[in-house]
């Protein structure tokens, strides 16, 4: 079987699996976030944190809860890393340096999971399971909660109440993430992913000397790493490591986990606003971008010319032979079009245009289908801009889901779209202007610039992957990328919740013959154009200096 055909069959299997899970999972999540009943374990958690689940929150209160919970998470994870040396199960590892501890704490709380350390050489079992894995669950649940709050803003009228953050956080964790993770972990163990708490031991002889390795609760962390679009690996090699991703089957299952909740949340959205067609329209736009990027990635990696590439059947440098070009390309596009950041190949070794595709996927806002929660609210913000543009073209007051899009709403949407590019481009410019950061670059020219641009793109967009030719374990990069991750996560949430509160206070506008049908293919096309033009072209000058220049020169 040809590698191209094998890749096409993998895509078909992946689409079929997602289609089978789409309806039951999407409907289940809608029931979870609409229910008025509380499980016993949920009531215990509410009492423990002092929350009243019956209290509805307006957007400022909802935002304060998000910020307070995130701040506590950063502080707890920072302290846990600093005292690692005295904790049981530390495997002999000492406490993490202050700048790296801050970077890692910010990273996992922001659902980024950027790692400037070697996991198997730095983090013990307690930090991995009690710190990093816990944040994998709750950071994903926070993103889902904010997305649901925005959906409520569209579905509610004449009220500023968006629900209760603590209820949304707990329910998302207990009723959605935990059950799916238990099943997914069992599947990963069955495919060969390890799950233990063993210490450091010899694994064989390599190059005339011994090699030591430690085990870990990898399957249980791997599943939420992908399901929650987190991305941080137990080992430095991430999902290219055989302990985390041993076969082509486990590789395809991990891609399925990455795309599962973000795609199903479009049905949750449709169910909660009372029109499944609205969810289908958003899903169609997401799927078009994802399939288009995947096809482009496969084309760039399979068709690259040169004797070495022709012998290998394509650009195999930096890719695992057990996955090949197809499995690596599918994974790379999925992980950068979502906020996952897990890698099963070396993105820095992709062709110039291939590396640019991974970068552009993040720069679009990771909305196809995007991160858990963040993909949906990112696409809905873009939909608000799309109907505003349509309204300008036909001279009508823009409306979306029965809500007018006025000056206040479009300002919130514009701030949401502009904040991440501002962080990426300003930090990249500062890094290139200073003398110290370029010393961390192993490459010069266009590829060296791409390493820096990719790092801040990954951090500010809460992705977490890297070109890996960059030594980011310095005070400058640990600090600035940490700041970019926190601001790139929390500032957009401010504008999302503010927009949700503004929409929830409005009275619904009845549809007329002149109302734009936002459930039709025409709107999906307009939404796709808005994604590519409004967000994509923001980065074009920077991309021209990096991956485009490299790709055209090769």
Coordinates of C-alpha atoms in Angstrom, one line a residue:
X1 CA 0.0 0.0 0.0
X2 CA 1.3 3.4 -0.9
X3 CA 2.0 5.9 1.9
X4 CA -0.4 8.4 0.4
X5 CA -3.2 5.8 0.3
X6 CA -2.4 4.8 3.9
X7 CA -2.7 8.4 5.0
X8 CA -6.1 8.8 3.2
X9 CA -7.3 5.6 5.0
X10 CA -6.2 7.0 8.3
X11 CA -8.1 10.2 7.7
X12 CA -11.2 8.3 6.8
X13 CA -11.0 6.2 9.9
X14 CA -10.5 9.3 12.0
X15 CA -13.4 11.1 10.5
X16 CA -15.7 8.1 10.9
X17 CA -14.7 7.7 14.6
X18 CA -15.3 11.4 15.3
X19 CA -18.7 11.2 13.5
X20 CA -19.8 8.3 15.6
X21 CA -18.9 10.1 18.8
X22 CA -20.2 13.5 17.8
X23 CA -23.9 13.2 18.6
X24 CA -23.7 11.2 21.9
X25 CA -20.9 13.3 23.4
X26 CA -22.2 16.6 22.2
X27 CA -25.7 15.9 23.6
X28 CA -24.2 14.6 26.9
X29 CA -22.2 17.8 27.4
X30 CA -25.3 19.9 26.7
X31 CA -27.2 18.0 29.4
X32 CA -24.3 18.3 31.8
X33 CA -24.1 22.1 31.5
X34 CA -28.0 22.5 31.5
X35 CA -28.8 20.2 34.4
X36 CA -30.0 21.6 37.7
X37 CA -29.1 18.5 39.7
X38 CA -25.8 18.0 41.5
X39 CA -24.0 14.7 42.2
X40 CA -23.1 13.9 45.7
X41 CA -19.4 14.2 45.0
X42 CA -20.0 17.5 43.4
X43 CA -21.8 18.8 46.5
X44 CA -18.8 17.7 48.6
X45 CA -16.5 19.7 46.4
X46 CA -18.8 22.8 46.6
X47 CA -18.7 22.6 50.4
X48 CA -14.9 22.2 50.4
X49 CA -14.4 25.4 48.3
X50 CA -17.2 27.3 49.9
X51 CA -19.2 27.7 46.7
X52 CA -23.0 28.0 46.5
X53 CA -24.0 26.1 43.3
X54 CA -27.4 27.8 43.3
X55 CA -25.9 31.3 42.8
X56 CA -25.9 32.7 39.3
X57 CA -23.0 34.9 38.3
X58 CA -22.8 38.0 36.1
X59 CA -19.8 38.2 33.9
X60 CA -17.6 40.2 36.3
X61 CA -18.2 37.7 39.1
X62 CA -17.6 34.8 36.6
X63 CA -14.4 36.4 35.5
X64 CA -13.2 37.0 39.1
X65 CA -13.7 33.3 39.8
X66 CA -11.7 32.3 36.7
X67 CA -8.9 34.6 37.6
X68 CA -8.8 33.6 41.3
X69 CA -8.8 29.9 40.5
X70 CA -6.0 30.3 37.9
X71 CA -3.9 32.4 40.4
X72 CA -4.2 29.7 43.0
X73 CA -3.3 27.1 40.5
X74 CA -0.1 29.0 39.4
X75 CA 0.9 29.5 43.1
X76 CA 0.3 25.9 44.1
X77 CA 2.1 24.4 41.1
X78 CA 5.0 26.8 41.5
X79 CA 5.5 25.8 45.2
X80 CA 5.1 22.1 44.4
X81 CA 8.0 22.3 42.0
X82 CA 10.2 24.4 44.3
X83 CA 9.9 21.8 47.2
X84 CA 10.1 18.7 45.0
X85 CA 13.4 17.6 46.5
X86 CA 11.7 16.9 49.9
X87 CA 8.6 15.2 48.5
X88 CA 8.2 11.4 48.4
X89 CA 8.6 9.9 44.9
X90 CA 10.9 12.6 43.7
X91 CA 13.2 10.0 42.1
X92 CA 16.1 12.0 43.5
X93 CA 15.3 15.1 41.5
X94 CA 15.9 18.5 43.2
X95 CA 13.5 21.5 43.3
X96 CA 13.0 23.4 40.0
X97 CA 14.8 26.7 39.5
X98 CA 12.5 29.8 40.2
X99 CA 12.3 31.0 36.5
X100 CA 11.6 27.5 35.2
X101 CA 9.1 26.8 38.0
X102 CA 7.2 30.0 37.1
X103 CA 7.3 29.1 33.4
X104 CA 5.9 25.6 34.0
X105 CA 3.3 26.7 36.4
X106 CA 2.0 29.4 34.1
X107 CA 2.2 26.9 31.2
X108 CA 0.0 24.1 32.7
X109 CA -2.5 26.5 34.3
X110 CA -2.9 28.3 31.0
X111 CA -3.6 24.9 29.2
X112 CA -0.4 25.5 27.2
X113 CA 2.0 22.9 28.6
X114 CA 5.1 24.5 27.1
X115 CA 8.1 22.6 28.5
X116 CA 11.6 24.0 28.8
X117 CA 12.7 20.9 30.8
X118 CA 13.3 17.2 30.2
X119 CA 10.4 15.6 31.9
X120 CA 12.1 12.3 32.7
X121 CA 15.1 14.2 34.1
X122 CA 13.4 16.9 36.1
X123 CA 10.0 15.9 37.5
X124 CA 9.2 13.2 40.0
X125 CA 6.0 11.2 40.4
X126 CA 4.3 13.6 42.8
X127 CA 4.8 16.7 40.7
X128 CA 3.8 14.8 37.5
X129 CA 0.6 13.3 38.9
X130 CA -0.4 15.6 41.8
X131 CA 0.6 18.8 40.0
X132 CA 0.8 18.6 36.2
X133 CA -1.8 15.9 35.6
X134 CA -4.3 17.7 37.9
X135 CA -3.8 21.0 36.0
X136 CA -4.4 19.1 32.7
X137 CA -7.9 18.3 34.0
X138 CA -8.9 21.6 35.5
X139 CA -7.3 23.9 32.9
X140 CA -9.3 22.1 30.2
X141 CA -12.5 22.4 32.4
X142 CA -11.9 26.2 32.7
X143 CA -11.8 26.6 28.9
X144 CA -15.0 24.6 28.6
X145 CA -16.7 26.6 31.3
X146 CA -15.9 29.9 29.6
X147 CA -17.2 28.6 26.2
X148 CA -20.4 27.5 27.9
X149 CA -20.8 30.9 29.5
X150 CA -20.6 32.5 26.0
X151 CA -23.1 30.1 24.6
X152 CA -25.4 31.1 27.5
X153 CA -24.9 34.7 26.5
X154 CA -26.4 33.9 23.1
X155 CA -29.2 31.7 24.5
X156 CA -30.4 33.9 27.4
X157 CA -32.2 37.2 27.2
X158 CA -32.8 40.2 29.5
X159 CA -30.4 38.9 32.1
X160 CA -26.7 39.3 32.7
X161 CA -26.4 36.0 34.4
X162 CA -24.0 33.4 32.8
X163 CA -24.3 30.5 35.2
X164 CA -22.0 29.5 38.0
X165 CA -18.3 29.0 37.3
X166 CA -17.7 26.5 40.1
X167 CA -20.6 24.3 38.9
X168 CA -19.3 24.5 35.3
X169 CA -15.8 23.7 36.4
X170 CA -16.7 20.8 38.6
X171 CA -19.2 19.3 36.2
X172 CA -16.9 19.5 33.3
X173 CA -14.2 17.7 35.3
X174 CA -16.4 15.1 37.0
X175 CA -19.0 14.3 34.4
X176 CA -17.0 14.7 31.1
X177 CA -13.2 14.7 31.4
X178 CA -12.8 12.0 34.1
X179 CA -15.1 9.3 32.6
X180 CA -13.7 9.7 29.1
X181 CA -10.1 9.7 30.5
X182 CA -10.7 6.4 32.4
X183 CA -11.9 4.7 29.2
X184 CA -9.2 6.3 27.1
X185 CA -6.4 5.3 29.6
X186 CA -7.5 1.7 29.4
X187 CA -7.3 1.8 25.6
X188 CA -3.8 3.4 25.7
X189 CA -2.6 0.7 28.1
X190 CA -4.0 -1.9 25.8
X191 CA -2.0 -0.4 22.9
X192 CA 1.3 -0.5 25.0
X193 CA 1.5 2.8 26.8
X194 CA 3.1 2.3 30.2
X195 CA 1.3 2.9 33.6
X196 CA 3.4 2.4 36.7
X197 CA 5.3 4.2 39.5
X198 CA 8.7 2.5 39.0
X199 CA 11.9 4.2 39.8
X200 CA 14.9 4.8 37.7
X201 CA 16.4 1.6 36.1
X202 CA 18.6 0.3 33.3
X203 CA 16.9 -0.2 30.0
X204 CA 19.7 -1.6 27.9
X205 CA 23.1 -0.9 26.4
X206 CA 23.5 1.8 23.8
X207 CA 26.7 2.8 22.2
X208 CA 28.9 0.9 24.6
X209 CA 27.3 2.3 27.8
X210 CA 24.2 1.8 29.9
X211 CA 21.1 4.0 29.7
X212 CA 18.8 4.7 32.6
X213 CA 15.1 5.4 32.4
X214 CA 12.2 5.9 34.8
X215 CA 8.7 4.8 34.5
X216 CA 5.5 6.7 35.5
X217 CA 1.8 7.0 35.3
X218 CA 2.0 7.8 31.7
X219 CA -1.2 6.4 30.2
X220 CA -3.4 8.3 32.7
X221 CA -1.5 11.5 32.0
X222 CA -1.3 10.9 28.2
X223 CA -5.1 10.6 27.8
X224 CA -5.9 13.9 29.5
X225 CA -2.9 15.5 27.8
X226 CA -4.6 14.8 24.5
X227 CA -8.3 14.9 25.5
X228 CA -7.9 18.2 27.3
X229 CA -5.8 19.6 24.4
X230 CA -2.9 20.2 26.9
X231 CA 0.1 18.6 25.3
X232 CA 2.7 18.3 28.0
X233 CA 4.6 15.0 27.7
X234 CA 5.8 12.8 30.5
X235 CA 9.0 12.4 28.6
X236 CA 10.9 15.0 26.6
X237 CA 10.3 13.2 23.3
X238 CA 6.5 13.6 24.0
X239 CA 4.3 11.5 21.8
X240 CA 7.2 10.3 19.7
X241 CA 8.4 8.4 22.7
X242 CA 7.4 4.7 22.5
X243 CA 6.3 4.7 26.2
X244 CA 3.8 7.4 25.3
X245 CA 2.9 6.4 21.8
X246 CA 4.1 3.0 20.9
X247 CA 2.3 2.2 17.5
X248 CA 0.3 3.6 14.6
X249 CA -2.9 2.5 16.4
X250 CA -2.1 4.5 19.5
X251 CA -1.1 7.4 17.3
X252 CA -4.4 7.5 15.6
X253 CA -6.3 7.1 18.9
X254 CA -4.4 10.1 20.3
X255 CA -5.3 12.3 17.4
X256 CA -8.9 11.1 17.9
X257 CA -8.7 12.3 21.6
X258 CA -7.3 15.6 20.5
X259 CA -10.2 16.4 18.2
X260 CA -13.0 14.7 20.2
X261 CA -14.3 17.3 22.6
X262 CA -13.6 20.4 20.4
X263 CA -15.6 19.0 17.5
X264 CA -18.4 17.6 19.7
X265 CA -18.8 21.0 21.5
X266 CA -20.3 22.4 18.2
X267 CA -23.2 20.1 18.8
X268 CA -23.4 21.2 22.4
X269 CA -23.5 24.8 21.1
X270 CA -26.3 24.0 18.7
X271 CA -28.3 22.1 21.3
X272 CA -28.0 24.9 23.9
X273 CA -29.0 27.7 21.5
X274 CA -31.9 25.6 20.2
X275 CA -30.7 25.1 16.6
X276 CA -28.5 22.2 15.7
X277 CA -28.0 23.7 12.3
X278 CA -26.0 26.5 13.9
X279 CA -23.6 24.0 15.3
X280 CA -23.3 22.2 12.0
X281 CA -22.4 25.5 10.3
X282 CA -19.6 26.1 12.7
X283 CA -18.4 22.5 12.5
X284 CA -18.4 22.7 8.7
X285 CA -16.0 25.7 8.8
X286 CA -13.8 24.0 11.3
X287 CA -13.7 20.8 9.2
X288 CA -12.9 22.7 6.0
X289 CA -9.9 24.3 7.6
X290 CA -8.7 21.1 9.2
X291 CA -9.0 19.0 6.1
X292 CA -7.4 21.7 4.0
X293 CA -4.4 22.1 6.3
X294 CA -3.9 18.3 6.5
X295 CA -3.9 18.0 2.7
X296 CA -1.4 20.8 2.3
X297 CA 0.8 19.3 5.0
X298 CA 0.8 15.9 3.3
X299 CA 1.6 17.5 0.0
X300 CA 4.5 19.5 1.3
X301 CA 6.0 16.5 3.1
X302 CA 5.4 13.8 0.4
X303 CA 6.4 15.9 -2.6
X304 CA 9.6 17.5 -1.4
X305 CA 12.3 17.0 -4.0
X306 CA 15.9 15.8 -3.7
X307 CA 17.7 12.4 -3.8
X308 CA 17.4 11.8 -0.1
X309 CA 13.7 12.6 0.0
X310 CA 13.0 10.4 -3.0
X311 CA 14.7 7.4 -1.4
X312 CA 12.8 7.9 1.8
X313 CA 9.5 8.5 0.0
X314 CA 9.3 12.1 1.3
X315 CA 10.6 14.4 4.0
X316 CA 11.2 11.7 6.6
X317 CA 13.8 13.7 8.6
X318 CA 12.6 14.2 12.2
X319 CA 9.7 11.7 11.9
X320 CA 9.2 8.3 13.5
X321 CA 9.3 5.4 11.1
X322 CA 6.4 3.7 12.9
X323 CA 4.2 6.7 12.1
X324 CA 5.6 7.8 8.7
X325 CA 4.8 11.0 6.9
X326 CA 1.0 10.5 6.9
X327 CA 0.7 9.8 10.6
X328 CA 3.1 12.6 11.5
X329 CA 1.3 15.1 9.2
X330 CA -2.1 14.3 10.6
X331 CA -0.8 14.6 14.1
X332 CA 1.1 17.8 13.5
X333 CA -2.0 19.6 11.9
X334 CA -4.3 18.3 14.7
X335 CA -2.1 19.5 17.5
X336 CA -1.4 22.9 16.1
X337 CA -5.0 23.6 14.9
X338 CA -6.0 22.9 18.5
X339 CA -4.3 24.2 21.6
X340 CA -2.7 20.8 22.3
X341 CA 1.0 21.1 21.4
X342 CA 1.8 17.4 21.7
X343 CA 4.2 16.3 19.0
X344 CA 5.0 12.9 17.5
X345 CA 7.6 14.4 15.2
X346 CA 10.2 17.1 15.1
X347 CA 8.4 20.2 13.7
X348 CA 11.7 22.0 13.2
X349 CA 12.7 19.3 10.6
X350 CA 9.6 19.7 8.5
X351 CA 10.0 21.4 5.1
X352 CA 9.9 25.2 5.2
X353 CA 6.3 25.3 4.0
X354 CA 5.3 22.4 6.3
X355 CA 6.7 24.3 9.3
X356 CA 4.8 27.4 8.2
X357 CA 1.6 25.3 8.1
X358 CA 2.0 24.3 11.7
X359 CA 2.7 27.9 12.7
X360 CA -0.3 29.3 10.7
X361 CA -2.6 26.8 12.4
X362 CA -1.8 28.3 15.7
X363 CA -1.9 31.9 14.4
X364 CA -5.5 31.4 13.1
X365 CA -6.4 31.2 16.8
X366 CA -6.5 27.4 17.0
X367 CA -10.2 27.2 16.0
X368 CA -10.3 24.2 13.7
X369 CA -11.7 22.6 15.8
X370 CA -9.5 24.4 18.4
X371 CA -8.8 23.8 22.0
X372 CA -11.2 22.4 24.5
X373 CA -13.6 25.3 25.0
X374 CA -11.3 27.8 23.5
X375 CA -11.8 26.6 20.0
X376 CA -15.6 27.1 20.2
X377 CA -15.5 30.5 21.8
X378 CA -12.8 31.6 19.3
X379 CA -14.9 30.5 16.4
X380 CA -18.0 32.2 17.8
X381 CA -16.0 35.5 18.3
X382 CA -15.0 35.2 14.6
X383 CA -18.6 34.6 13.7
X384 CA -19.6 37.8 15.4
X385 CA -17.0 39.6 13.2
X386 CA -18.3 37.8 10.1
X387 CA -21.9 38.9 10.7
X388 CA -20.7 42.5 11.4
X389 CA -18.8 42.5 8.0
X390 CA -21.9 41.1 6.3
X391 CA -24.0 43.8 7.9
X392 CA -21.7 46.5 6.6
X393 CA -21.9 45.1 3.1
X394 CA -25.7 45.1 2.9
X395 CA -26.4 48.1 5.1
X396 CA -28.3 46.2 7.9
X397 CA -27.8 46.0 11.6
X398 CA -25.7 42.9 12.2
X399 CA -27.4 40.1 14.1
X400 CA -26.3 36.7 15.3
X401 CA -28.6 34.1 16.9
X402 CA -31.2 36.8 17.5
X403 CA -28.7 39.2 19.2
X404 CA -27.7 42.6 17.7
X405 CA -24.0 43.1 17.2
X406 CA -23.4 46.7 18.1
X407 CA -20.4 48.9 18.8
X408 CA -19.9 47.4 22.3
X409 CA -20.0 43.8 21.1
X410 CA -17.7 44.4 18.1
X411 CA -15.2 46.2 20.4
X412 CA -15.0 43.1 22.6
X413 CA -14.6 40.9 19.6
X414 CA -11.9 43.1 18.1
X415 CA -9.9 43.2 21.3
X416 CA -10.1 39.4 21.5
X417 CA -8.7 39.0 18.0
X418 CA -5.9 41.6 18.4
X419 CA -4.5 40.7 21.8
X420 CA -2.8 37.5 20.8
X421 CA -1.0 38.9 17.7
X422 CA 0.1 41.8 19.7
X423 CA 1.7 39.5 22.3
X424 CA 3.3 37.3 19.6
X425 CA 4.8 40.0 17.5
X426 CA 5.9 42.3 20.3
X427 CA 7.7 39.6 22.2
X428 CA 9.3 38.2 19.0
X429 CA 10.5 41.7 18.0
X430 CA 12.0 42.2 21.5
X431 CA 13.7 38.8 21.5
X432 CA 15.3 39.4 18.1
X433 CA 16.4 42.9 19.1
X434 CA 18.2 41.8 22.3
X435 CA 21.7 40.3 22.1
X436 CA 21.2 37.3 24.5
X437 CA 18.2 35.4 23.0
X438 CA 19.8 34.8 19.6
X439 CA 22.6 32.9 21.5
X440 CA 19.9 30.2 22.2
X441 CA 19.3 29.7 18.5
X442 CA 20.9 26.7 16.8
X443 CA 20.1 28.1 13.4
X444 CA 20.5 31.4 11.7
X445 CA 18.6 33.1 8.9
X446 CA 15.0 32.5 8.1
X447 CA 14.9 29.2 10.1
X448 CA 16.4 30.8 13.2
X449 CA 13.8 33.6 13.1
X450 CA 11.1 30.9 12.7
X451 CA 12.3 29.3 15.9
X452 CA 11.7 32.5 17.9
X453 CA 8.4 33.3 16.1
X454 CA 7.2 29.8 16.7
X455 CA 8.0 29.9 20.4
X456 CA 6.0 33.0 21.1
X457 CA 3.2 32.0 18.7
X458 CA 3.0 28.7 20.7
X459 CA 3.1 30.4 24.1
X460 CA 0.6 33.2 23.4
X461 CA -1.8 30.9 21.6
X462 CA -1.6 28.4 24.5
X463 CA -0.3 25.6 22.2
X464 CA 3.0 24.5 23.8
X465 CA 4.7 22.8 20.9
X466 CA 8.1 24.1 19.7
X467 CA 10.5 24.0 16.8
X468 CA 12.9 22.6 19.4
X469 CA 16.0 24.0 17.8
X470 CA 15.7 26.8 20.3
X471 CA 17.2 26.6 23.8
X472 CA 14.3 28.1 25.7
X473 CA 15.6 27.2 29.2
X474 CA 17.0 30.7 29.9
X475 CA 15.7 33.4 32.3
X476 CA 14.6 35.5 29.3
X477 CA 12.6 32.9 27.6
X478 CA 11.2 31.3 30.7
X479 CA 10.0 34.6 32.0
X480 CA 8.7 36.2 28.7
X481 CA 7.0 33.0 27.4
X482 CA 5.5 32.5 30.8
X483 CA 4.0 36.0 30.7
X484 CA 2.8 35.5 27.1
X485 CA 1.1 32.3 28.1
X486 CA -0.8 33.8 31.1
X487 CA -1.8 36.9 29.2
X488 CA -2.7 34.9 26.0
X489 CA -5.0 32.7 28.1
X490 CA -6.6 35.1 30.5
X491 CA -7.0 38.4 28.6
X492 CA -9.0 36.8 25.8
X493 CA -11.3 35.3 28.5
X494 CA -11.9 38.8 29.8
X495 CA -13.3 39.9 26.4
X496 CA -15.2 36.6 25.9
X497 CA -17.0 36.9 29.2
X498 CA -17.6 40.6 28.7
X499 CA -19.2 39.9 25.3
X500 CA -21.3 37.1 26.9
X501 CA -22.6 39.4 29.5
X502 CA -23.5 42.1 27.0
X503 CA -25.4 39.6 24.8
X504 CA -27.2 38.0 27.8
X505 CA -28.7 41.4 28.7
X506 CA -30.2 42.0 25.2
X507 CA -33.8 41.2 24.2
X508 CA -34.0 38.7 21.3
X509 CA -34.5 40.2 17.8
X510 CA -37.1 38.4 15.7
X511 CA -35.9 37.1 12.4
X512 CA -37.1 38.7 9.3
X513 CA -36.8 38.0 5.6
X514 CA -33.6 40.2 5.6
X515 CA -31.9 38.3 8.4
X516 CA -28.7 36.6 7.4
X517 CA -29.1 32.8 7.7
X518 CA -26.1 31.9 9.8
X519 CA -26.9 28.2 9.5
X520 CA -26.5 28.1 5.7
X521 CA -23.4 27.2 3.6
X522 CA -23.1 30.9 2.5
X523 CA -22.4 31.9 6.1
X524 CA -20.0 29.1 6.5
X525 CA -18.1 30.4 3.5
X526 CA -18.1 33.9 4.9
X527 CA -16.9 32.6 8.3
X528 CA -14.1 30.7 6.6
X529 CA -13.1 33.9 4.7
X530 CA -13.1 35.9 7.9
X531 CA -10.9 33.3 9.6
X532 CA -8.3 33.4 6.8
X533 CA -8.4 37.2 6.1
X534 CA -8.9 38.9 9.4
X535 CA -6.7 36.6 11.5
X536 CA -4.4 34.9 9.0
X537 CA -3.1 38.1 7.2
X538 CA -2.2 39.6 10.5
X539 CA 0.9 37.4 10.6
X540 CA 1.8 37.5 6.9
X541 CA 4.8 39.8 7.1
X542 CA 6.3 37.8 9.9
X543 CA 5.6 34.5 8.1
X544 CA 7.3 36.0 5.0
X545 CA 10.5 36.5 6.9
X546 CA 10.5 33.0 8.3
X547 CA 8.8 29.9 6.9
X548 CA 7.8 31.4 3.6
X549 CA 11.3 32.6 2.9
X550 CA 12.7 29.3 3.8
X551 CA 10.2 27.3 1.8
X552 CA 10.6 29.3 -1.3
X553 CA 14.4 29.1 -1.1
X554 CA 14.4 25.3 -0.9

